[in-house]
């Protein structure tokens, strides 16, 4: 795919109506109103990177003071989901690369992989997490869903 193709634009409300949390999406993308899909995708990737980095810092803090073995095991699982080889941060860098290459199919696959991993952290049946982690990881999940939707629009153009 030639990335020098003409820019593709979609109005924000068309994107916002496809997400699970429209107000989150609206708050995230409103500052980029009028931008093309590539610009919106790059911006969202940058937001996800910052959110993931902050979530990893939080997980490391929770590991340092877990308050029990079940909690420790849960936080270690979540840390692996984010930082292991092939983890969410690794996949996000691949999404960044394939966006530049114009491979929106792989971008979509990557966004799905991130969702699956983070859902496994948030929805761990063996541990009821009362920390700030589910909210932090949930924000990553919501922004990642925007990447997934943007890649779908890019694929259809």
Short mmCIF file of C-alpha atoms in Angstrom, two decimals, residues 49 52 80-97 110 113-114:
data_model
loop_
_atom_site.label_atom_id
_atom_site.label_comp_id
_atom_site.label_asym_id
_atom_site.label_seq_id
_atom_site.Cartn_x
_atom_site.Cartn_y
_atom_site.Cartn_z
CA UNK A 49 2.03 4.52 24.61
CA UNK A 52 0.71 1.91 28.83
CA UNK A 80 3.90 -9.82 31.56
CA UNK A 81 0.88 -8.89 29.42
CA UNK A 82 2.29 -5.37 29.03
CA UNK A 83 6.06 -5.84 28.85
CA UNK A 84 6.96 -9.39 27.79
CA UNK A 85 8.36 -10.06 24.35
CA UNK A 86 5.22 -9.98 22.26
CA UNK A 87 3.37 -8.07 25.00
CA UNK A 88 1.21 -4.98 24.58
CA UNK A 89 4.09 -2.46 24.39
CA UNK A 90 5.87 -4.60 21.79
CA UNK A 91 2.67 -4.95 19.75
CA UNK A 92 2.07 -1.18 19.97
CA UNK A 93 5.50 -0.54 18.41
CA UNK A 94 4.55 -2.93 15.60
CA UNK A 95 1.28 -1.02 15.14
CA UNK A 96 3.35 2.17 14.87
CA UNK A 97 5.57 0.56 12.21
CA UNK A 110 -2.25 -5.76 16.64
CA UNK A 113 -4.03 -8.64 20.31
CA UNK A 114 -3.60 -5.77 22.76
#
